[in-house]
Short mmCIF file of C-alpha atoms in Angstrom, two decimals:
data_model
loop_
_atom_site.label_atom_id
_atom_site.label_comp_id
_atom_site.label_asym_id
_atom_site.label_seq_id
_atom_site.Cartn_x
_atom_site.Cartn_y
_atom_site.Cartn_z
CA MET A 288 252.02 43.68 117.61
CA LEU A 289 255.34 43.20 117.19
CA THR A 290 255.48 40.27 119.54
CA TYR A 291 252.62 38.74 117.59
CA LEU A 292 255.06 39.33 114.56
CA MET A 293 258.07 37.28 115.98
CA ARG A 294 255.56 34.41 117.24
CA ARG A 295 254.26 34.15 113.55
CA ILE A 296 257.83 34.36 111.82
CA LEU A 297 259.00 31.67 114.30
CA LEU A 298 256.37 29.62 113.60
CA MET A 299 256.70 29.14 110.42
CA ILE A 300 260.06 27.00 110.81
CA PRO A 301 258.06 24.05 111.86
CA THR A 302 255.21 24.86 109.52
CA LEU A 303 256.80 24.75 106.68
CA LEU A 304 259.46 21.40 108.02
CA GLY A 305 255.51 19.73 108.52
CA ILE A 306 255.00 20.79 104.93
CA THR A 307 257.72 19.21 103.52
CA VAL A 308 258.11 15.95 105.79
CA VAL A 309 254.27 15.41 104.47
CA VAL A 310 254.94 16.16 100.36
CA PHE A 311 258.31 13.37 100.59
CA ALA A 312 256.11 10.87 102.42
CA VAL A 313 253.46 10.95 100.25
CA MET A 314 256.08 10.51 97.16
CA ALA A 315 257.84 7.85 99.25
CA ALA A 316 255.06 5.91 99.75
CA SER A 317 253.42 5.99 95.87
CA PRO A 318 254.12 2.76 93.99
CA GLY A 319 257.46 2.95 93.41
CA GLY A 320 258.55 5.34 95.90
CA ILE A 321 261.62 7.90 95.08
CA SER A 322 264.36 5.23 93.71
CA PRO A 323 266.47 4.83 90.33
CA GLN A 324 264.37 2.79 88.88
CA SER A 325 261.97 5.30 88.47
CA LEU A 326 264.53 7.17 86.66
CA ILE A 327 265.27 4.80 84.11
CA GLU A 328 263.13 4.25 80.46
CA GLY A 329 263.06 2.42 77.52
CA ALA A 330 264.97 -0.91 77.02
CA MET A 331 268.51 -1.38 78.22
CA LYS A 332 270.98 -4.56 78.97
CA PRO A 333 271.11 -5.62 82.46
CA ASN A 334 274.88 -4.58 82.59
CA GLU A 335 273.92 -1.17 81.23
CA ARG A 336 271.05 -1.15 83.63
CA GLN A 337 272.81 -1.90 86.55
CA ALA A 338 275.37 0.85 85.88
CA LEU A 339 272.96 3.08 85.26
CA LEU A 340 270.93 2.45 88.71
CA ASP A 341 274.83 2.52 90.74
CA TYR A 342 275.42 5.65 89.12
CA TYR A 343 272.40 7.47 90.42
CA ASN A 344 272.49 5.66 93.70
CA LYS A 345 275.51 7.29 93.66
CA ARG A 346 274.57 10.72 92.95
CA TYR A 347 271.54 11.32 94.49
CA GLY A 348 271.85 8.83 97.25
CA LEU A 349 268.51 6.89 96.62
CA ASP A 350 269.47 3.48 97.92
CA ASP A 351 269.42 5.39 101.83
CA PRO A 352 266.03 4.68 103.05
CA ALA A 353 263.60 7.42 102.98
CA PRO A 354 264.22 9.64 106.74
CA VAL A 355 267.90 9.92 105.55
CA GLN A 356 267.04 11.44 101.88
CA TYR A 357 264.61 13.79 103.86
CA LEU A 358 267.35 14.59 106.53
CA ARG A 359 269.93 15.00 103.59
CA TRP A 360 267.52 17.38 101.60
CA LEU A 361 266.75 19.40 104.48
CA ASN A 362 270.36 19.81 105.38
CA ASN A 363 271.23 21.06 101.85
CA VAL A 364 268.88 23.95 101.36
CA SER A 365 269.67 25.09 105.03
CA PRO A 366 271.81 27.92 104.90
CA ILE A 367 273.14 26.67 108.41
CA GLY A 368 274.18 22.77 108.82
CA PHE A 369 276.41 20.39 107.94
CA THR A 370 279.19 20.21 105.60
CA LEU A 371 279.67 16.81 103.12
CA ASN A 372 283.04 15.56 101.81
CA GLU A 373 282.91 13.92 97.88
CA GLN A 374 281.96 10.89 99.87
CA HIS A 375 278.87 12.39 101.44
CA LYS A 376 280.21 11.69 104.73
CA VAL A 377 279.60 14.61 107.31
CA ASP A 378 283.39 16.38 108.12
CA GLY A 379 281.98 19.48 110.00
CA PHE A 380 279.21 21.94 110.68
CA SER A 381 279.43 25.79 109.16
CA LEU A 382 277.03 28.61 109.45
CA THR A 383 277.75 30.08 106.63
CA LYS A 384 277.80 26.84 103.83
CA GLY A 385 274.43 28.11 102.08
CA SER A 386 271.69 26.64 100.57
CA ASP A 387 271.91 24.55 97.58
CA LEU A 388 267.94 23.03 95.98
CA GLY A 389 269.77 20.42 94.59
CA THR A 390 270.13 18.83 90.81
CA SER A 391 267.18 17.99 88.95
CA PHE A 392 266.27 14.26 88.27
CA THR A 393 264.36 15.55 85.36
CA TYR A 394 266.48 18.35 83.72
CA ASN A 395 269.85 17.26 84.96
CA ARG A 396 270.50 20.70 85.75
CA PRO A 397 270.26 22.46 89.49
CA VAL A 398 266.63 23.50 90.70
CA SER A 399 267.68 27.06 90.79
CA GLU A 400 268.40 27.51 87.48
CA VAL A 401 265.61 26.09 86.44
CA LEU A 402 263.33 28.06 88.67
CA ALA A 403 264.73 31.17 87.77
CA GLU A 404 264.11 30.50 84.05
CA ARG A 405 260.27 29.40 84.93
CA ILE A 406 259.60 32.36 87.72
CA PRO A 407 259.84 35.32 85.53
CA ILE A 408 256.91 33.59 83.13
CA THR A 409 254.34 32.92 85.40
CA LEU A 410 255.09 36.24 87.38
CA LEU A 411 254.75 38.06 83.83
CA LEU A 412 251.44 36.23 83.42
CA ASN A 413 250.02 37.12 87.07
CA VAL A 414 251.60 41.00 87.15
CA ILE A 415 249.20 41.43 84.63
CA THR A 416 246.14 39.48 85.43
CA ILE A 417 245.92 40.48 89.07
CA PRO A 418 245.30 44.25 89.01
CA LEU A 419 242.53 43.71 86.01
CA ILE A 420 240.93 41.19 88.34
CA TYR A 421 240.91 43.06 91.34
CA ILE A 422 239.84 46.40 89.59
CA GLY A 423 237.48 44.93 87.77
CA ALA A 424 235.46 43.03 90.47
CA ILE A 425 235.83 45.93 93.03
CA VAL A 426 234.50 48.12 89.89
CA LEU A 427 231.47 45.97 89.33
CA GLY A 428 230.75 44.66 92.86
CA VAL A 429 230.51 47.71 94.52
CA LYS A 430 228.01 49.66 91.31
CA ALA A 431 226.12 46.01 91.75
CA ALA A 432 225.51 46.59 95.51
CA ASN A 433 224.94 50.22 95.95
CA GLU A 434 222.00 49.81 93.01
CA SER A 435 220.84 46.59 94.60
CA GLY A 436 217.93 45.24 92.58
CA SER A 437 218.25 47.41 89.94
CA LYS A 438 218.64 46.55 85.96
CA PHE A 439 222.45 46.52 86.31
CA ASP A 440 222.77 44.60 89.26
CA VAL A 441 220.34 41.94 87.48
CA SER A 442 222.34 42.00 84.76
CA SER A 443 225.68 41.91 86.36
CA ASN A 444 224.73 38.73 88.16
CA VAL A 445 223.55 37.16 85.96
CA ILE A 446 226.73 37.94 83.23
CA MET A 447 228.85 37.12 86.20
CA LEU A 448 227.62 33.88 87.17
CA ALA A 449 227.49 32.77 83.62
CA LEU A 450 231.04 33.81 83.56
CA TRP A 451 231.98 32.17 86.98
CA SER A 452 230.14 28.84 85.71
CA ILE A 453 232.59 28.40 82.27
CA PRO A 454 234.95 26.19 83.32
CA VAL A 455 238.89 27.03 82.04
CA MET A 456 239.71 23.93 80.01
CA LEU A 457 236.62 24.70 77.89
CA ALA A 458 237.47 28.50 77.21
CA GLY A 459 241.39 27.95 76.56
CA VAL A 460 240.16 25.40 73.71
CA LEU A 461 237.69 27.24 72.23
CA LEU A 462 239.14 30.44 72.45
CA LEU A 463 242.14 28.59 70.48
CA GLY A 464 239.98 27.16 68.53
CA PHE A 465 237.91 30.03 67.03
CA PHE A 466 240.55 32.91 67.67
CA ALA A 467 243.89 30.66 66.97
CA SER A 468 242.69 28.05 64.16
CA VAL A 469 242.86 28.03 60.38
CA GLN A 470 239.82 27.11 59.64
CA HIS A 471 238.19 30.14 61.79
CA TRP A 472 239.68 33.64 62.54
CA GLN A 473 244.19 32.75 62.98
CA TRP A 474 244.07 36.34 64.66
CA PHE A 475 246.51 34.89 68.00
CA PRO A 476 248.95 32.73 68.47
CA THR A 477 248.69 28.61 69.50
CA ALA A 478 250.77 28.55 72.10
CA GLY A 479 253.93 30.27 74.15
CA ILE A 480 254.42 33.88 75.14
CA GLY A 481 256.69 34.54 72.11
CA SER A 482 257.54 33.57 68.54
CA ARG A 483 261.15 32.82 67.84
CA ALA A 484 261.13 35.72 64.97
CA ALA A 485 260.80 37.95 67.82
CA GLN A 486 264.25 37.20 69.40
CA ASP A 487 265.93 38.87 66.64
CA MET A 488 263.50 42.00 66.56
CA PRO A 489 263.59 45.38 68.27
CA TYR A 490 262.09 45.68 71.58
CA LEU A 491 259.43 48.22 70.60
CA PRO A 492 257.62 48.50 67.26
CA HIS A 493 259.39 49.80 64.19
CA TRP A 494 257.25 51.70 61.52
CA GLY A 495 258.93 51.85 58.05
CA SER A 496 257.78 55.82 57.81
CA ALA A 497 256.53 58.55 60.30
CA LEU A 498 253.44 58.33 58.00
CA ASP A 499 252.38 54.76 59.18
CA ALA A 500 252.68 55.22 63.20
CA LEU A 501 250.86 58.54 62.53
CA LYS A 502 248.06 56.13 60.85
CA PHE A 503 248.45 53.88 63.12
CA PHE A 504 248.56 56.11 66.35
CA GLY A 505 246.03 57.98 64.84
CA GLY A 506 243.23 55.14 63.84
CA MET A 507 243.07 54.08 67.34
CA MET A 508 243.07 57.42 69.12
CA LEU A 509 240.54 58.46 66.38
CA GLY A 510 238.35 55.41 67.43
CA THR A 511 238.59 55.97 70.92
CA LEU A 512 237.42 59.33 70.84
CA LEU A 513 234.59 58.61 68.52
CA MET A 514 233.46 56.17 71.12
CA ILE A 515 234.19 57.93 74.01
CA TRP A 516 231.89 60.94 72.14
CA LEU A 517 229.36 58.49 71.50
CA SER A 518 229.13 57.09 75.03
CA ARG A 519 228.03 61.04 76.60
CA TRP A 520 225.17 61.03 74.30
CA PRO A 521 222.10 61.72 76.48
CA GLU A 522 219.74 59.82 74.70
CA THR A 523 219.85 56.79 74.90
CA LYS A 524 217.93 54.86 72.23
CA ILE A 525 219.72 56.88 70.15
CA ARG A 526 223.23 56.06 71.80
CA MET A 527 222.20 52.57 71.45
CA ALA A 528 221.08 52.65 67.78
CA VAL A 529 224.30 54.23 66.37
CA ALA A 530 226.71 51.91 69.07
CA ALA A 531 224.46 48.96 67.70
CA LEU A 532 225.09 50.23 63.71
CA PHE A 533 229.33 50.20 64.88
CA GLY A 534 228.98 46.80 66.28
CA LEU A 535 226.71 45.75 62.86
CA VAL A 536 229.86 46.58 60.75
CA ALA A 537 232.35 45.67 62.99
CA GLY A 538 230.52 41.98 62.67
CA VAL A 539 230.42 42.07 59.17
CA ALA A 540 234.12 42.39 59.22
CA VAL A 541 234.82 39.82 61.20
CA ALA A 542 232.54 37.27 59.19
CA GLN A 543 235.02 38.45 56.28
CA ASP A 544 238.01 37.94 57.27
CA HIS A 545 236.41 33.96 58.76
CA GLY A 546 238.49 31.34 57.00
CA GLN A 547 235.43 29.04 55.92
CA GLN A 548 232.32 31.65 54.57
CA SER A 549 229.10 30.15 55.49
CA THR A 550 225.73 31.35 55.96
CA ILE A 551 225.49 30.98 59.75
CA VAL A 552 228.82 33.16 60.23
CA TRP A 553 227.81 36.09 58.04
CA VAL A 554 224.31 36.07 60.07
CA LEU A 555 225.74 35.51 63.82
CA MET A 556 228.43 37.68 63.49
CA PRO A 557 226.83 41.22 62.50
CA LEU A 558 224.00 39.94 64.97
CA LEU A 559 226.42 39.45 68.14
CA GLY A 560 228.21 42.84 67.24
CA ALA A 561 225.41 44.55 67.12
CA LEU A 562 223.90 43.27 70.18
CA CYS A 563 227.47 43.56 71.93
CA VAL A 564 228.03 46.93 71.53
CA GLY A 565 224.49 47.77 71.64
CA GLY A 566 224.09 46.73 75.08
CA ILE A 567 227.22 48.11 76.40
CA ALA A 568 226.02 51.48 75.16
CA MET A 569 222.45 50.73 77.14
CA ILE A 570 224.73 50.75 80.53
CA ASP A 571 223.25 53.28 83.30
CA TYR A 572 226.64 53.45 84.66
CA ALA A 573 228.28 56.09 82.76
CA PRO A 574 232.28 55.13 83.53
CA LEU A 575 231.48 51.44 82.65
CA ARG A 576 229.75 51.97 79.37
CA THR A 577 232.65 54.84 78.32
CA MET A 578 235.35 52.57 79.00
CA GLY A 579 233.34 49.87 77.09
CA LEU A 580 232.91 51.45 74.40
CA ALA A 581 236.62 53.28 74.34
CA LEU A 582 237.79 50.08 74.25
CA PHE A 583 235.77 49.05 70.98
CA GLY A 584 237.08 52.23 69.60
CA LEU A 585 240.72 51.79 70.33
CA ILE A 586 240.89 47.74 68.73
CA VAL A 587 238.46 48.59 65.34
CA GLY A 588 240.40 52.07 65.15
CA GLY A 589 243.88 50.21 65.60
CA ALA A 590 242.37 46.83 63.32
CA LEU A 591 241.45 49.68 60.24
CA ALA A 592 245.02 51.42 60.76
CA TYR A 593 246.78 48.57 60.57
CA GLN A 594 245.26 46.95 57.15
CA MET A 595 246.48 50.38 55.83
CA LEU A 596 249.94 49.91 57.14
CA ASP A 597 253.19 49.29 54.60
CA GLN A 598 255.14 46.19 54.46
CA GLY A 599 258.00 47.98 56.57
CA PHE A 600 255.91 47.53 59.86
CA VAL A 601 257.53 45.06 62.43
CA ARG A 602 255.78 44.18 65.80
CA GLY A 603 259.10 44.02 67.71
CA PHE A 604 259.60 42.24 70.80
CA LEU A 605 257.00 43.80 73.43
CA MET A 606 253.79 43.78 70.79
CA ASP A 607 254.78 39.85 70.21
CA ARG A 608 254.64 39.65 73.35
CA ALA A 609 251.52 41.09 74.22
CA TRP A 610 249.92 39.60 71.37
CA HIS A 611 250.93 35.89 72.66
CA LEU A 612 249.46 37.44 76.51
CA VAL A 613 246.01 38.03 75.25
CA LEU A 614 244.55 34.59 74.81
CA PRO A 615 246.16 33.32 78.41
CA VAL A 616 245.15 36.29 80.23
CA ILE A 617 241.85 36.16 79.23
CA CYS A 618 241.01 32.87 80.64
CA LEU A 619 243.01 33.37 83.95
CA THR A 620 241.14 36.87 84.73
CA TYR A 621 237.19 36.05 83.68
CA GLY A 622 236.32 33.44 86.39
CA ALA A 623 238.22 34.79 89.02
CA GLY A 624 237.21 38.03 88.41
CA ALA A 625 233.57 37.00 88.07
CA GLY A 626 233.83 34.83 91.95
CA LEU A 627 235.47 38.07 93.29
CA ALA A 628 232.96 40.66 91.91
CA LYS A 629 229.74 38.52 93.57
CA ILE A 630 231.77 38.20 96.95
CA THR A 631 232.64 42.42 96.75
CA ARG A 632 228.71 42.72 95.99
CA SER A 633 227.99 40.49 99.11
CA SER A 634 230.37 42.23 101.63
CA VAL A 635 229.41 45.75 100.17
CA LEU A 636 225.57 45.07 100.59
CA GLU A 637 226.12 43.50 104.08
CA ASN A 638 227.95 46.31 104.97
CA LEU A 639 225.43 49.08 103.24
CA HIS A 640 222.60 47.99 105.43
CA ALA A 641 224.60 47.61 108.62
CA ASP A 642 224.05 50.18 112.07
CA TYR A 643 226.62 52.09 111.62
CA ALA A 644 225.99 52.84 107.48
CA ARG A 645 222.00 53.99 108.79
CA THR A 646 223.90 56.19 111.47
CA ALA A 647 225.94 57.95 108.77
CA ARG A 648 222.84 58.30 106.81
CA ALA A 649 221.16 60.01 109.99
CA LYS A 650 223.77 62.12 111.14
CA GLY A 651 223.39 63.95 106.92
CA LEU A 652 226.23 61.96 105.09
CA GLY A 653 225.58 61.55 101.43
CA GLN A 654 225.40 57.76 99.87
CA LYS A 655 228.50 58.25 97.96
CA GLU A 656 230.56 59.56 100.85
CA VAL A 657 229.17 56.40 103.44
CA LEU A 658 229.61 53.94 100.89
CA TRP A 659 233.84 55.17 100.07
CA THR A 660 234.34 56.53 103.79
CA HIS A 661 232.76 53.68 105.78
CA VAL A 662 231.30 51.46 103.76
CA PHE A 663 234.12 50.28 101.75
CA ARG A 664 236.69 50.29 103.71
CA ASN A 665 234.93 47.33 106.11
CA SER A 666 234.09 45.54 102.84
CA LEU A 667 237.91 45.14 102.48
CA LEU A 668 237.94 42.57 105.01
CA PRO A 669 236.94 39.90 102.70
CA LEU A 670 239.20 40.85 100.15
CA ILE A 671 242.20 40.87 101.81
CA THR A 672 241.50 37.63 102.80
CA ILE A 673 241.58 36.27 99.22
CA ILE A 674 244.96 38.38 98.78
CA ALA A 675 246.50 36.25 101.46
CA GLY A 676 246.32 33.46 98.85
CA LEU A 677 248.13 35.62 95.78
CA LEU A 678 251.81 35.03 97.17
CA PRO A 679 251.93 31.72 96.12
CA SER A 680 249.57 31.90 93.45
CA LEU A 681 252.57 34.06 92.01
CA LEU A 682 254.59 31.02 91.72
CA ALA A 683 252.06 27.77 91.10
CA GLY A 684 250.33 29.71 88.12
CA SER A 685 247.63 28.07 86.39
CA LEU A 686 248.12 24.49 85.79
CA ILE A 687 245.38 24.65 83.30
CA VAL A 688 246.04 27.67 81.54
CA GLU A 689 249.79 26.77 80.59
CA ASN A 690 248.91 23.55 79.76
CA ILE A 691 246.52 24.48 77.12
CA PHE A 692 248.45 27.28 75.68
CA SER A 693 252.15 25.41 75.76
CA ILE A 694 253.78 27.68 78.56
CA ASN A 695 256.77 27.19 80.42
CA GLY A 696 255.66 28.38 83.80
CA MET A 697 255.61 27.06 87.21
CA GLY A 698 252.33 25.35 86.92
CA GLN A 699 253.93 23.31 84.15
CA LEU A 700 256.84 22.65 85.60
CA ALA A 701 254.64 21.62 88.66
CA ILE A 702 252.92 18.52 86.70
CA GLU A 703 256.27 17.31 84.94
CA ALA A 704 257.96 17.19 88.47
CA VAL A 705 254.77 15.49 89.93
CA LYS A 706 255.13 12.96 87.05
CA ASN A 707 258.62 12.47 86.70
CA ARG A 708 259.03 11.95 90.48
CA ASP A 709 261.26 14.73 90.28
CA ARG A 710 261.92 14.80 94.37
CA GLU A 711 264.61 17.72 94.15
CA MET A 712 262.04 19.83 92.22
CA VAL A 713 258.88 18.78 94.09
CA LEU A 714 260.35 19.31 97.29
CA SER A 715 261.49 22.88 96.00
CA ILE A 716 258.69 24.29 94.26
CA THR A 717 256.88 23.18 97.56
CA LEU A 718 259.34 24.68 100.07
CA ILE A 719 258.44 28.09 98.23
CA SER A 720 254.85 27.77 97.51
CA GLY A 721 254.66 26.90 101.58
CA PHE A 722 256.77 29.86 102.62
CA LEU A 723 254.64 32.55 100.22
CA THR A 724 251.63 31.09 101.65
CA LEU A 725 252.93 31.51 105.21
CA ILE A 726 253.87 35.04 103.89
CA GLY A 727 250.92 35.91 101.96
CA TYR A 728 248.81 35.03 105.43
CA LEU A 729 250.75 37.06 108.10
CA ILE A 730 250.57 40.29 105.03
CA ALA A 731 246.63 39.12 105.44
CA ASP A 732 246.93 40.37 109.17
CA ILE A 733 248.74 43.14 108.99
CA LEU A 734 246.25 44.37 106.61
CA TYR A 735 243.71 43.63 108.86
CA THR A 736 244.75 46.13 111.28
CA PHE A 737 245.03 49.10 108.84
CA ALA A 738 241.30 47.81 107.01
CA ASP A 739 239.42 47.72 110.65
CA PRO A 740 241.08 49.43 113.65
CA ARG A 741 239.02 47.21 115.65
CA VAL A 742 241.70 43.97 115.00
CA VAL A 743 244.38 44.19 117.65
CA TYR A 744 247.18 40.98 118.52
CA ASP A 745 247.79 41.49 121.55
#
């Protein structure tokens, strides 16, 4: 195993070099190539344009052949290499010269500074969405596979397929149009992950009095406990009827809050509320039913309590950030979660019908023990394969979501760098993403050995 790991780590070096060579060659072969002309915009006098061309050529070495430019960049990013003088001539070799990602053409700032600003934003988005995706996918997938052919399996498959089929671009635009527009429900902000006013707010929410805090948390607690109690009601018809009534009332409140009153909204919203909440109460799987109704109670209780607060309430930096992240997180979660749930179901269902599972049942083991002790462990292999791509996705982010919601993360930065032919930025993002991809595959190989002892690397 140790020999395999060392071999894989050593192979990362030529792989990364190959990735950067391909990206640099594509940029150089594109119309216009990597030249100072691509950095100059607007009408300028001939002497001014020539002076600017000479400046860019001298600063970035853009008048050199493409192989020389690539080798210079490679020497700069390598912690070991040649040192250059002010005339960009080699004057020695150093083992401790350090790594320099260069200066961005677009921002006229060191690439490392720009990346240090953008990476935390994309990391925040993915640290929130990835656990939600995997927890929801595993719960739904295992439950659907364990009850193959049941109403839950059929309905969840239909819902997951529908969610997976909705384009993220369409979902993002619809969410903005309905829940951030003044014409409908202006519940969420339209752009960014924080407001300017939040920079001057305290970090945590601040209430004008202790009574306001008691109202807010008491309302959320009361709504959550009430819905949990309802979810445990033994008679399904009564539980559905009461839940549908709560949904109907919530739908009426939503219709009343609509920006433009219309008959369609007054009919559609109560109907959707009754159907959705009543449908959650109909779910046979108790944990999922309880979680869904508890979330509904938490939101409704918090919304009602918020309406009763005095004017002294300040949401604070933390709540403002969470408020801005609701819609982007929904867009990043629903499609990936639906697809992963389908994969989980297929993997668990295949292993449930395997010979070793039948043997375990024949020895007298219960279905739950067979599922979680034997089947689930072997079903993790496809999920581990998908995990291998998580590390690069932490930096790549979601290009579509970040552009729709105007979030200055790594996804938007990559698009801007490619459009502006920012050589240093594109190569740096490629280098970091490629390195994380290879590290992800290495981690996946290690996890394979823990999930399946039959996997060996000798």
